[in-house]
Structure formats: C-alpha cells, structure tokens
Amino acid sequence: MKKYPFLMYFTLMMVGLCAQEQPIAEIGYYSGGSDLISLGSIPGAVVNYLDIQGTSKLKSLMMEITSPKGKKNQAIPLNTNGSFSVRYFIRTGPGTYKINLFGSKSATSLQYQGLAYFTLKVFEGTYPTDDGVLNGKVLDFVNKVMGQTVGRGECWDVVQEVLDQEGADWVRPLTYGRLLDPQKEAVLPGDLIQFLSLRIDEKLPNGGSRWEILGSPDHTSVIYEVLGPLHYKLAHQNLSGKRFVQVTELDLNKKTSGKYWIYRPVSALSRL
C-alpha cells in the first residue's frame, strides 16, 4: 500500500483552514435568559444570510440587529410548541453585527426582556433580493380576513399582522418595505400604501361633488387591485367607522391635498 504523507498533511491543513473560516459564535445570556431560550449552534461569520434555530418558553421573540448602517428589530415567528428555525436575509452589507434576542410572555406586547446575544461577522457578497415575492402572501392574508376585524380593528393592525407573520423586512411603525416611485415603477397588488391627511375631491356626473379624507392624520391600506395609473382598489379596516376589512376604490389622480407613500413588502426571513 502506497503512502502519501504530503497529501495527508495538505488535506489536514485545508480542513483546519475551513474550520477557521467558519467560526462558531459565542452566545451570551442575559440574567434568566438561559432558562427561557435555547439556541442551536450559530455561525460566527456569514455572507448574506444567518440561520438561527432553537426553542423559547415565551409567546413572542424579537431579534435586534445592529449593523454598521444602524439598528433594526425583526420579529421571529414561533411555532405552537415554542420552536423556531428561520433564515434571516442580510442586505445591509459587510461588517461586524451585534445580535440581541428579546422575548415577551405576551404575543402582542411592546415590552420585551433580554434573553441572549452574540456577535456576527458579515463578509462582502451578493445580497439577496425578492422584489414582489411577499405580495401574493399579503393578498392571501387579506382574502382570508375579509369582512373580519384584525387585531384591535385599527387600520395598521392588518399590515402589522401579515408583515410579522411572513417575516417581512420593515421598520415600525410606518416603513413597510422598499419605497416605490409610482411615477417610474409599476405598482402591484399586495403593495402597501400609507396616507397622511390625504383629501380626494371628485365632481359627479349630476353636477354635484364628493370628497374623502384618508388619514386623521394617518391611514394604512393594502393595494388590492390596480385599476390604472394611481387608481386602485384598497383593502383596509377602520374606515368610515367600520372596524373590519373591506375593499373600496381610490383615484389618487383626484388628490387635492395630503401625502401618500407606497411600499413594496420585502422578506427579512423565511422559515426553514
């Protein structure tokens, strides 16, 4: 049997290099955190996504991501047994990221306690895009809850629930994804629109007129159907005192005052 000592040495050296290139993150826990969350192995260096899995005894889980470009929070969806396994898409470029995990005993709470933390090294790479992927899921959700009251019945609750449920990349309270320019880009069903004290004035065929205000001062809607340039059917709730999801028509070409912003929902994570 022939021996190849040089080949063996080279193979071992390459294995050692690979191990060095894929370090494991050192996980720290806040006081009491290790009793409330259990995390699987987490890589210490990645290119364009982070896989994270584990179990939690709490009802909701939030990940705070601090990158060289700023800080953001991302809800992590939990299964009914408290387990989670998600892939978080990184679109903010290379650098050192600090990750904090927070949890709450309530699924709708705004008060969270610190659970765990670790540091992540992100290298330069091709960062993922999925423009339009979430639009269909937004519409599926709207159709499912049509005629029903979502959350407290506030207009914002519809968008908040579906974006968190689908792991969207958004910044509370009103930045729902990638901001669109409807004069230059196609608006799609499933896009989201935010109004600020917007007024529509319309002349009727019989010589009369009608007006409508969206936002006192804010109102949030889902674009349900595109009828033409700046002309949409909207799905929303808490409109004209009706706190359930309904569809109405809006022609922004007849806007006389106020502002609006249209967003394309973008995935921040997916379930594994």
PDB file of C-alpha atoms in Angstrom:
ATOM      1  CA  MET A   1       0.000   0.000   0.000  1.00  0.00           C
ATOM      2  CA  LYS A   2       1.444   3.364  -1.009  1.00  0.00           C
ATOM      3  CA  LYS A   3       1.684   6.198   1.497  1.00  0.00           C
ATOM      4  CA  TYR A   4       1.239   9.861   0.671  1.00  0.00           C
ATOM      5  CA  PRO A   5       2.394  11.828   3.715  1.00  0.00           C
ATOM      6  CA  PHE A   6       2.413  15.141   1.829  1.00  0.00           C
ATOM      7  CA  LEU A   7      -1.154  14.639   0.594  1.00  0.00           C
ATOM      8  CA  MET A   8      -2.342  13.795   4.115  1.00  0.00           C
ATOM      9  CA  TYR A   9      -0.658  16.899   5.525  1.00  0.00           C
ATOM     10  CA  PHE A  10      -2.209  19.078   2.804  1.00  0.00           C
ATOM     11  CA  THR A  11      -5.682  17.636   3.470  1.00  0.00           C
ATOM     12  CA  LEU A  12      -5.403  18.224   7.202  1.00  0.00           C
ATOM     13  CA  MET A  13      -4.200  21.769   6.606  1.00  0.00           C
ATOM     14  CA  MET A  14      -7.195  22.508   4.366  1.00  0.00           C
ATOM     15  CA  VAL A  15      -9.594  21.092   6.958  1.00  0.00           C
ATOM     16  CA  GLY A  16      -8.014  23.364   9.554  1.00  0.00           C
ATOM     17  CA  LEU A  17      -8.386  26.383   7.280  1.00  0.00           C
ATOM     18  CA  CYS A  18     -12.046  25.601   6.618  1.00  0.00           C
ATOM     19  CA  ALA A  19     -12.636  25.331  10.346  1.00  0.00           C
ATOM     20  CA  GLN A  20     -11.005  28.732  10.848  1.00  0.00           C
ATOM     21  CA  GLU A  21     -13.133  30.284   8.081  1.00  0.00           C
ATOM     22  CA  GLN A  22     -16.363  29.072   9.682  1.00  0.00           C
ATOM     23  CA  PRO A  23     -16.141  30.010  13.363  1.00  0.00           C
ATOM     24  CA  ILE A  24     -18.980  29.396  15.792  1.00  0.00           C
ATOM     25  CA  ALA A  25     -20.482  32.418  17.526  1.00  0.00           C
ATOM     26  CA  GLU A  26     -20.084  32.649  21.281  1.00  0.00           C
ATOM     27  CA  ILE A  27     -23.581  33.065  22.745  1.00  0.00           C
ATOM     28  CA  GLY A  28     -24.053  35.113  25.913  1.00  0.00           C
ATOM     29  CA  TYR A  29     -27.210  35.192  28.036  1.00  0.00           C
ATOM     30  CA  TYR A  30     -28.855  37.944  29.997  1.00  0.00           C
ATOM     31  CA  SER A  31     -29.933  37.199  33.567  1.00  0.00           C
ATOM     32  CA  GLY A  32     -32.522  34.411  33.430  1.00  0.00           C
ATOM     33  CA  GLY A  33     -32.270  34.216  29.655  1.00  0.00           C
ATOM     34  CA  SER A  34     -30.850  30.699  29.515  1.00  0.00           C
ATOM     35  CA  ASP A  35     -33.985  29.437  31.310  1.00  0.00           C
ATOM     36  CA  LEU A  36     -36.274  30.968  28.692  1.00  0.00           C
ATOM     37  CA  ILE A  37     -34.492  30.292  25.390  1.00  0.00           C
ATOM     38  CA  SER A  38     -32.334  27.513  23.983  1.00  0.00           C
ATOM     39  CA  LEU A  39     -30.294  28.186  20.838  1.00  0.00           C
ATOM     40  CA  GLY A  40     -28.656  25.839  18.384  1.00  0.00           C
ATOM     41  CA  SER A  41     -25.145  26.395  17.039  1.00  0.00           C
ATOM     42  CA  ILE A  42     -24.786  29.775  15.310  1.00  0.00           C
ATOM     43  CA  PRO A  43     -22.034  30.579  12.774  1.00  0.00           C
ATOM     44  CA  GLY A  44     -19.799  33.474  13.718  1.00  0.00           C
ATOM     45  CA  ALA A  45     -19.184  34.526  10.097  1.00  0.00           C
ATOM     46  CA  VAL A  46     -21.590  34.586   7.123  1.00  0.00           C
ATOM     47  CA  VAL A  47     -22.043  36.247   3.726  1.00  0.00           C
ATOM     48  CA  ASN A  48     -25.688  37.024   3.018  1.00  0.00           C
ATOM     49  CA  TYR A  49     -27.891  35.157   5.483  1.00  0.00           C
ATOM     50  CA  LEU A  50     -27.981  33.854   9.043  1.00  0.00           C
ATOM     51  CA  ASP A  51     -29.684  30.604  10.048  1.00  0.00           C
ATOM     52  CA  ILE A  52     -30.920  30.568  13.618  1.00  0.00           C
ATOM     53  CA  GLN A  53     -32.928  27.897  15.392  1.00  0.00           C
ATOM     54  CA  GLY A  54     -33.964  26.952  18.912  1.00  0.00           C
ATOM     55  CA  THR A  55     -36.875  26.917  21.350  1.00  0.00           C
ATOM     56  CA  SER A  56     -38.410  29.539  23.610  1.00  0.00           C
ATOM     57  CA  LYS A  57     -40.758  29.364  26.589  1.00  0.00           C
ATOM     58  CA  LEU A  58     -42.149  32.800  25.743  1.00  0.00           C
ATOM     59  CA  LYS A  59     -45.003  33.845  23.436  1.00  0.00           C
ATOM     60  CA  SER A  60     -43.060  36.226  21.180  1.00  0.00           C
ATOM     61  CA  LEU A  61     -39.457  36.631  20.118  1.00  0.00           C
ATOM     62  CA  MET A  62     -37.681  39.667  18.699  1.00  0.00           C
ATOM     63  CA  MET A  63     -34.198  39.922  17.186  1.00  0.00           C
ATOM     64  CA  GLU A  64     -32.389  43.271  17.373  1.00  0.00           C
ATOM     65  CA  ILE A  65     -29.758  43.621  14.632  1.00  0.00           C
ATOM     66  CA  THR A  66     -27.127  46.334  14.990  1.00  0.00           C
ATOM     67  CA  SER A  67     -25.070  46.750  11.798  1.00  0.00           C
ATOM     68  CA  PRO A  68     -22.634  49.451  10.652  1.00  0.00           C
ATOM     69  CA  LYS A  69     -25.644  51.103   8.976  1.00  0.00           C
ATOM     70  CA  GLY A  70     -27.843  51.243  12.054  1.00  0.00           C
ATOM     71  CA  LYS A  71     -30.187  49.253  14.249  1.00  0.00           C
ATOM     72  CA  LYS A  72     -33.428  47.427  13.461  1.00  0.00           C
ATOM     73  CA  ASN A  73     -35.766  44.916  15.090  1.00  0.00           C
ATOM     74  CA  GLN A  74     -37.095  41.769  13.473  1.00  0.00           C
ATOM     75  CA  ALA A  75     -39.869  39.558  14.825  1.00  0.00           C
ATOM     76  CA  ILE A  76     -39.079  35.824  14.754  1.00  0.00           C
ATOM     77  CA  PRO A  77     -42.148  33.609  14.188  1.00  0.00           C
ATOM     78  CA  LEU A  78     -42.610  30.859  16.783  1.00  0.00           C
ATOM     79  CA  ASN A  79     -44.268  27.513  16.225  1.00  0.00           C
ATOM     80  CA  THR A  80     -47.043  26.445  18.609  1.00  0.00           C
ATOM     81  CA  ASN A  81     -44.552  24.395  20.656  1.00  0.00           C
ATOM     82  CA  GLY A  82     -42.189  27.372  21.024  1.00  0.00           C
ATOM     83  CA  SER A  83     -39.635  26.168  18.481  1.00  0.00           C
ATOM     84  CA  PHE A  84     -38.249  28.324  15.688  1.00  0.00           C
ATOM     85  CA  SER A  85     -35.978  27.785  12.680  1.00  0.00           C
ATOM     86  CA  VAL A  86     -35.519  30.727  10.333  1.00  0.00           C
ATOM     87  CA  ARG A  87     -33.130  32.181   7.768  1.00  0.00           C
ATOM     88  CA  TYR A  88     -32.553  35.927   8.152  1.00  0.00           C
ATOM     89  CA  PHE A  89     -31.532  37.685   4.913  1.00  0.00           C
ATOM     90  CA  ILE A  90     -28.767  40.260   5.298  1.00  0.00           C
ATOM     91  CA  ARG A  91     -28.985  43.217   2.903  1.00  0.00           C
ATOM     92  CA  THR A  92     -27.025  45.878   4.771  1.00  0.00           C
ATOM     93  CA  GLY A  93     -23.526  44.954   3.624  1.00  0.00           C
ATOM     94  CA  PRO A  94     -20.358  43.717   5.329  1.00  0.00           C
ATOM     95  CA  GLY A  95     -19.139  44.487   8.832  1.00  0.00           C
ATOM     96  CA  THR A  96     -19.482  43.396  12.425  1.00  0.00           C
ATOM     97  CA  TYR A  97     -23.077  42.861  13.548  1.00  0.00           C
ATOM     98  CA  LYS A  98     -24.318  42.656  17.121  1.00  0.00           C
ATOM     99  CA  ILE A  99     -27.387  40.462  17.596  1.00  0.00           C
ATOM    100  CA  ASN A 100     -29.659  40.633  20.647  1.00  0.00           C
ATOM    101  CA  LEU A 101     -32.634  38.358  21.256  1.00  0.00           C
ATOM    102  CA  PHE A 102     -35.577  39.604  23.314  1.00  0.00           C
ATOM    103  CA  GLY A 103     -38.795  37.882  24.335  1.00  0.00           C
ATOM    104  CA  SER A 104     -42.164  38.506  25.917  1.00  0.00           C
ATOM    105  CA  LYS A 105     -44.806  36.447  27.697  1.00  0.00           C
ATOM    106  CA  SER A 106     -47.432  38.160  25.531  1.00  0.00           C
ATOM    107  CA  ALA A 107     -47.807  37.713  21.773  1.00  0.00           C
ATOM    108  CA  THR A 108     -48.806  41.382  21.359  1.00  0.00           C
ATOM    109  CA  SER A 109     -46.624  43.045  23.978  1.00  0.00           C
ATOM    110  CA  LEU A 110     -44.378  46.015  23.307  1.00  0.00           C
ATOM    111  CA  GLN A 111     -42.353  45.220  26.445  1.00  0.00           C
ATOM    112  CA  TYR A 112     -39.514  42.722  25.962  1.00  0.00           C
ATOM    113  CA  GLN A 113     -36.832  41.267  28.204  1.00  0.00           C
ATOM    114  CA  GLY A 114     -33.271  40.485  27.133  1.00  0.00           C
ATOM    115  CA  LEU A 115     -32.557  36.800  26.522  1.00  0.00           C
ATOM    116  CA  ALA A 116     -29.309  36.251  24.599  1.00  0.00           C
ATOM    117  CA  TYR A 117     -26.710  37.983  22.433  1.00  0.00           C
ATOM    118  CA  PHE A 118     -23.822  37.243  20.080  1.00  0.00           C
ATOM    119  CA  THR A 119     -21.547  38.925  17.535  1.00  0.00           C
ATOM    120  CA  LEU A 120     -21.602  38.118  13.819  1.00  0.00           C
ATOM    121  CA  LYS A 121     -19.035  38.898  11.128  1.00  0.00           C
ATOM    122  CA  VAL A 122     -20.604  39.560   7.715  1.00  0.00           C
ATOM    123  CA  PHE A 123     -18.412  39.441   4.622  1.00  0.00           C
ATOM    124  CA  GLU A 124     -18.937  41.143   1.248  1.00  0.00           C
ATOM    125  CA  GLY A 125     -21.147  39.214  -1.117  1.00  0.00           C
ATOM    126  CA  THR A 126     -24.161  39.325  -3.416  1.00  0.00           C
ATOM    127  CA  TYR A 127     -27.051  40.341  -1.229  1.00  0.00           C
ATOM    128  CA  PRO A 128     -30.428  38.713  -1.902  1.00  0.00           C
ATOM    129  CA  THR A 129     -33.477  40.473  -3.321  1.00  0.00           C
ATOM    130  CA  ASP A 130     -37.007  39.124  -3.610  1.00  0.00           C
ATOM    131  CA  ASP A 131     -38.998  42.036  -5.006  1.00  0.00           C
ATOM    132  CA  GLY A 132     -42.666  41.100  -5.212  1.00  0.00           C
ATOM    133  CA  VAL A 133     -42.394  37.697  -3.527  1.00  0.00           C
ATOM    134  CA  LEU A 134     -44.428  38.752  -0.481  1.00  0.00           C
ATOM    135  CA  ASN A 135     -47.189  40.499  -2.422  1.00  0.00           C
ATOM    136  CA  GLY A 136     -49.101  37.278  -3.019  1.00  0.00           C
ATOM    137  CA  LYS A 137     -48.895  36.342   0.659  1.00  0.00           C
ATOM    138  CA  VAL A 138     -50.218  39.767   1.646  1.00  0.00           C
ATOM    139  CA  LEU A 139     -53.206  39.271  -0.672  1.00  0.00           C
ATOM    140  CA  ASP A 140     -53.790  35.744   0.627  1.00  0.00           C
ATOM    141  CA  PHE A 141     -53.946  37.124   4.153  1.00  0.00           C
ATOM    142  CA  VAL A 142     -56.320  39.939   3.169  1.00  0.00           C
ATOM    143  CA  ASN A 143     -58.673  37.498   1.446  1.00  0.00           C
ATOM    144  CA  LYS A 144     -58.602  35.247   4.495  1.00  0.00           C
ATOM    145  CA  VAL A 145     -59.637  38.051   6.881  1.00  0.00           C
ATOM    146  CA  MET A 146     -62.027  39.880   4.512  1.00  0.00           C
ATOM    147  CA  GLY A 147     -65.060  41.050   6.484  1.00  0.00           C
ATOM    148  CA  GLN A 148     -63.354  40.290   9.800  1.00  0.00           C
ATOM    149  CA  THR A 149     -61.732  42.503  12.437  1.00  0.00           C
ATOM    150  CA  VAL A 150     -57.957  42.087  12.653  1.00  0.00           C
ATOM    151  CA  GLY A 151     -56.330  42.879  15.996  1.00  0.00           C
ATOM    152  CA  ARG A 152     -57.864  45.952  17.631  1.00  0.00           C
ATOM    153  CA  GLY A 153     -59.622  46.966  14.438  1.00  0.00           C
ATOM    154  CA  GLU A 154     -57.092  49.699  13.683  1.00  0.00           C
ATOM    155  CA  CYS A 155     -56.058  50.139  10.047  1.00  0.00           C
ATOM    156  CA  TRP A 156     -52.403  49.478  10.951  1.00  0.00           C
ATOM    157  CA  ASP A 157     -53.186  46.105  12.523  1.00  0.00           C
ATOM    158  CA  VAL A 158     -53.848  44.407   9.168  1.00  0.00           C
ATOM    159  CA  VAL A 159     -50.436  45.315   7.761  1.00  0.00           C
ATOM    160  CA  GLN A 160     -48.593  44.718  11.038  1.00  0.00           C
ATOM    161  CA  GLU A 161     -50.006  41.213  11.435  1.00  0.00           C
ATOM    162  CA  VAL A 162     -49.246  39.998   7.918  1.00  0.00           C
ATOM    163  CA  LEU A 163     -45.753  41.540   7.788  1.00  0.00           C
ATOM    164  CA  ASP A 164     -44.757  39.960  11.109  1.00  0.00           C
ATOM    165  CA  GLN A 165     -46.403  36.665  10.193  1.00  0.00           C
ATOM    166  CA  GLU A 166     -44.483  36.469   6.914  1.00  0.00           C
ATOM    167  CA  GLY A 167     -41.138  37.697   8.298  1.00  0.00           C
ATOM    168  CA  ALA A 168     -41.072  40.945   6.336  1.00  0.00           C
ATOM    169  CA  ASP A 169     -38.206  43.429   6.404  1.00  0.00           C
ATOM    170  CA  TRP A 170     -39.864  46.554   7.781  1.00  0.00           C
ATOM    171  CA  VAL A 171     -39.258  49.291  10.321  1.00  0.00           C
ATOM    172  CA  ARG A 172     -42.007  50.082  12.804  1.00  0.00           C
ATOM    173  CA  PRO A 173     -44.226  51.930  12.726  1.00  0.00           C
ATOM    174  CA  LEU A 174     -44.702  53.081   9.121  1.00  0.00           C
ATOM    175  CA  THR A 175     -41.825  51.969   6.847  1.00  0.00           C
ATOM    176  CA  TYR A 176     -43.293  48.828   5.309  1.00  0.00           C
ATOM    177  CA  GLY A 177     -40.517  47.808   2.892  1.00  0.00           C
ATOM    178  CA  ARG A 178     -38.954  49.327  -0.222  1.00  0.00           C
ATOM    179  CA  LEU A 179     -40.319  52.770  -1.046  1.00  0.00           C
ATOM    180  CA  LEU A 180     -41.686  52.942  -4.603  1.00  0.00           C
ATOM    181  CA  ASP A 181     -41.962  55.814  -7.047  1.00  0.00           C
ATOM    182  CA  PRO A 182     -45.359  55.188  -8.708  1.00  0.00           C
ATOM    183  CA  GLN A 183     -44.423  57.609 -11.491  1.00  0.00           C
ATOM    184  CA  LYS A 184     -41.490  55.404 -12.512  1.00  0.00           C
ATOM    185  CA  GLU A 185     -42.268  51.911 -11.188  1.00  0.00           C
ATOM    186  CA  ALA A 186     -45.173  49.543 -11.619  1.00  0.00           C
ATOM    187  CA  VAL A 187     -47.387  49.291  -8.532  1.00  0.00           C
ATOM    188  CA  LEU A 188     -48.576  45.744  -7.804  1.00  0.00           C
ATOM    189  CA  PRO A 189     -51.477  44.245  -5.880  1.00  0.00           C
ATOM    190  CA  GLY A 190     -50.123  43.465  -2.425  1.00  0.00           C
ATOM    191  CA  ASP A 191     -48.113  46.684  -2.218  1.00  0.00           C
ATOM    192  CA  LEU A 192     -48.826  48.817   0.858  1.00  0.00           C
ATOM    193  CA  ILE A 193     -49.853  52.461   0.960  1.00  0.00           C
ATOM    194  CA  GLN A 194     -49.604  54.947   3.815  1.00  0.00           C
ATOM    195  CA  PHE A 195     -51.670  58.136   3.855  1.00  0.00           C
ATOM    196  CA  LEU A 196     -51.176  61.388   5.705  1.00  0.00           C
ATOM    197  CA  SER A 197     -54.262  63.638   5.817  1.00  0.00           C
ATOM    198  CA  LEU A 198     -54.987  62.912   2.157  1.00  0.00           C
ATOM    199  CA  ARG A 199     -58.047  64.513   0.551  1.00  0.00           C
ATOM    200  CA  ILE A 200     -59.794  63.452  -2.634  1.00  0.00           C
ATOM    201  CA  ASP A 201     -62.237  65.814  -4.387  1.00  0.00           C
ATOM    202  CA  GLU A 202     -64.412  64.494  -7.200  1.00  0.00           C
ATOM    203  CA  LYS A 203     -67.050  66.047  -9.444  1.00  0.00           C
ATOM    204  CA  LEU A 204     -70.049  63.826 -10.043  1.00  0.00           C
ATOM    205  CA  PRO A 205     -71.945  63.398 -13.376  1.00  0.00           C
ATOM    206  CA  ASN A 206     -75.053  65.018 -11.877  1.00  0.00           C
ATOM    207  CA  GLY A 207     -73.112  68.214 -11.209  1.00  0.00           C
ATOM    208  CA  GLY A 208     -72.564  67.510  -7.542  1.00  0.00           C
ATOM    209  CA  SER A 209     -69.306  66.732  -5.799  1.00  0.00           C
ATOM    210  CA  ARG A 210     -67.924  64.395  -3.190  1.00  0.00           C
ATOM    211  CA  TRP A 211     -64.830  64.405  -1.048  1.00  0.00           C
ATOM    212  CA  GLU A 212     -62.988  61.843   1.048  1.00  0.00           C
ATOM    213  CA  ILE A 213     -60.189  62.080   3.605  1.00  0.00           C
ATOM    214  CA  LEU A 214     -57.806  59.214   4.337  1.00  0.00           C
ATOM    215  CA  GLY A 215     -55.755  59.671   7.479  1.00  0.00           C
ATOM    216  CA  SER A 216     -56.505  61.536  10.706  1.00  0.00           C
ATOM    217  CA  PRO A 217     -53.653  62.044  10.392  1.00  0.00           C
ATOM    218  CA  ASP A 218     -52.526  58.515   9.328  1.00  0.00           C
ATOM    219  CA  HIS A 219     -54.180  55.639   7.486  1.00  0.00           C
ATOM    220  CA  THR A 220     -52.753  52.344   6.215  1.00  0.00           C
ATOM    221  CA  SER A 221     -54.097  50.219   3.347  1.00  0.00           C
ATOM    222  CA  VAL A 222     -53.228  47.279   1.120  1.00  0.00           C
ATOM    223  CA  ILE A 223     -53.414  47.824  -2.640  1.00  0.00           C
ATOM    224  CA  TYR A 224     -55.898  45.110  -3.584  1.00  0.00           C
ATOM    225  CA  GLU A 225     -56.207  45.776  -7.307  1.00  0.00           C
ATOM    226  CA  VAL A 226     -54.585  48.175  -9.794  1.00  0.00           C
ATOM    227  CA  LEU A 227     -57.253  49.788 -11.989  1.00  0.00           C
ATOM    228  CA  GLY A 228     -54.933  52.231 -13.758  1.00  0.00           C
ATOM    229  CA  PRO A 229     -52.176  54.783 -13.051  1.00  0.00           C
ATOM    230  CA  LEU A 230     -52.687  55.941  -9.431  1.00  0.00           C
ATOM    231  CA  HIS A 231     -56.141  54.302  -9.472  1.00  0.00           C
ATOM    232  CA  TYR A 232     -56.594  51.414  -7.050  1.00  0.00           C
ATOM    233  CA  LYS A 233     -58.911  49.200  -5.103  1.00  0.00           C
ATOM    234  CA  LEU A 234     -57.793  49.210  -1.467  1.00  0.00           C
ATOM    235  CA  ALA A 235     -58.280  46.667   1.312  1.00  0.00           C
ATOM    236  CA  HIS A 236     -58.324  48.191   4.796  1.00  0.00           C
ATOM    237  CA  GLN A 237     -60.209  48.454   8.062  1.00  0.00           C
ATOM    238  CA  ASN A 238     -61.260  51.285  10.394  1.00  0.00           C
ATOM    239  CA  LEU A 239     -62.679  53.290   7.502  1.00  0.00           C
ATOM    240  CA  SER A 240     -65.845  55.369   7.974  1.00  0.00           C
ATOM    241  CA  GLY A 241     -66.211  53.826  11.428  1.00  0.00           C
ATOM    242  CA  LYS A 242     -66.193  50.242  10.095  1.00  0.00           C
ATOM    243  CA  ARG A 243     -63.564  48.269  12.008  1.00  0.00           C
ATOM    244  CA  PHE A 244     -63.444  45.264   9.692  1.00  0.00           C
ATOM    245  CA  VAL A 245     -61.552  44.558   6.459  1.00  0.00           C
ATOM    246  CA  GLN A 246     -63.319  45.883   3.384  1.00  0.00           C
ATOM    247  CA  VAL A 247     -62.463  46.924  -0.188  1.00  0.00           C
ATOM    248  CA  THR A 248     -63.005  50.453  -1.511  1.00  0.00           C
ATOM    249  CA  GLU A 249     -61.891  52.355  -4.606  1.00  0.00           C
ATOM    250  CA  LEU A 250     -59.487  55.313  -4.670  1.00  0.00           C
ATOM    251  CA  ASP A 251     -58.289  57.511  -7.555  1.00  0.00           C
ATOM    252  CA  LEU A 252     -55.180  59.399  -6.476  1.00  0.00           C
ATOM    253  CA  ASN A 253     -55.321  61.450  -9.658  1.00  0.00           C
ATOM    254  CA  LYS A 254     -58.045  63.426  -7.845  1.00  0.00           C
ATOM    255  CA  LYS A 255     -55.904  64.200  -4.793  1.00  0.00           C
ATOM    256  CA  THR A 256     -56.157  67.838  -3.718  1.00  0.00           C
ATOM    257  CA  SER A 257     -54.064  67.769  -0.537  1.00  0.00           C
ATOM    258  CA  GLY A 258     -52.130  65.491   1.792  1.00  0.00           C
ATOM    259  CA  LYS A 259     -49.434  62.909   1.160  1.00  0.00           C
ATOM    260  CA  TYR A 260     -49.044  59.194   0.475  1.00  0.00           C
ATOM    261  CA  TRP A 261     -46.223  56.646   0.250  1.00  0.00           C
ATOM    262  CA  ILE A 262     -46.308  53.253  -1.488  1.00  0.00           C
ATOM    263  CA  TYR A 263     -44.114  50.382  -0.307  1.00  0.00           C
ATOM    264  CA  ARG A 264     -43.164  47.005  -1.751  1.00  0.00           C
ATOM    265  CA  PRO A 265     -43.049  44.388   1.064  1.00  0.00           C
ATOM    266  CA  VAL A 266     -39.697  42.573   1.211  1.00  0.00           C
ATOM    267  CA  SER A 267     -38.764  39.385   3.086  1.00  0.00           C
ATOM    268  CA  ALA A 268     -36.386  39.655   6.002  1.00  0.00           C
ATOM    269  CA  LEU A 269     -36.521  35.966   6.861  1.00  0.00           C
ATOM    270  CA  SER A 270     -38.068  32.678   5.874  1.00  0.00           C
ATOM    271  CA  ARG A 271     -38.912  29.578   7.862  1.00  0.00           C
ATOM    272  CA  LEU A 272     -36.565  26.628   7.408  1.00  0.00           C
TER     273      LEU A 272
END
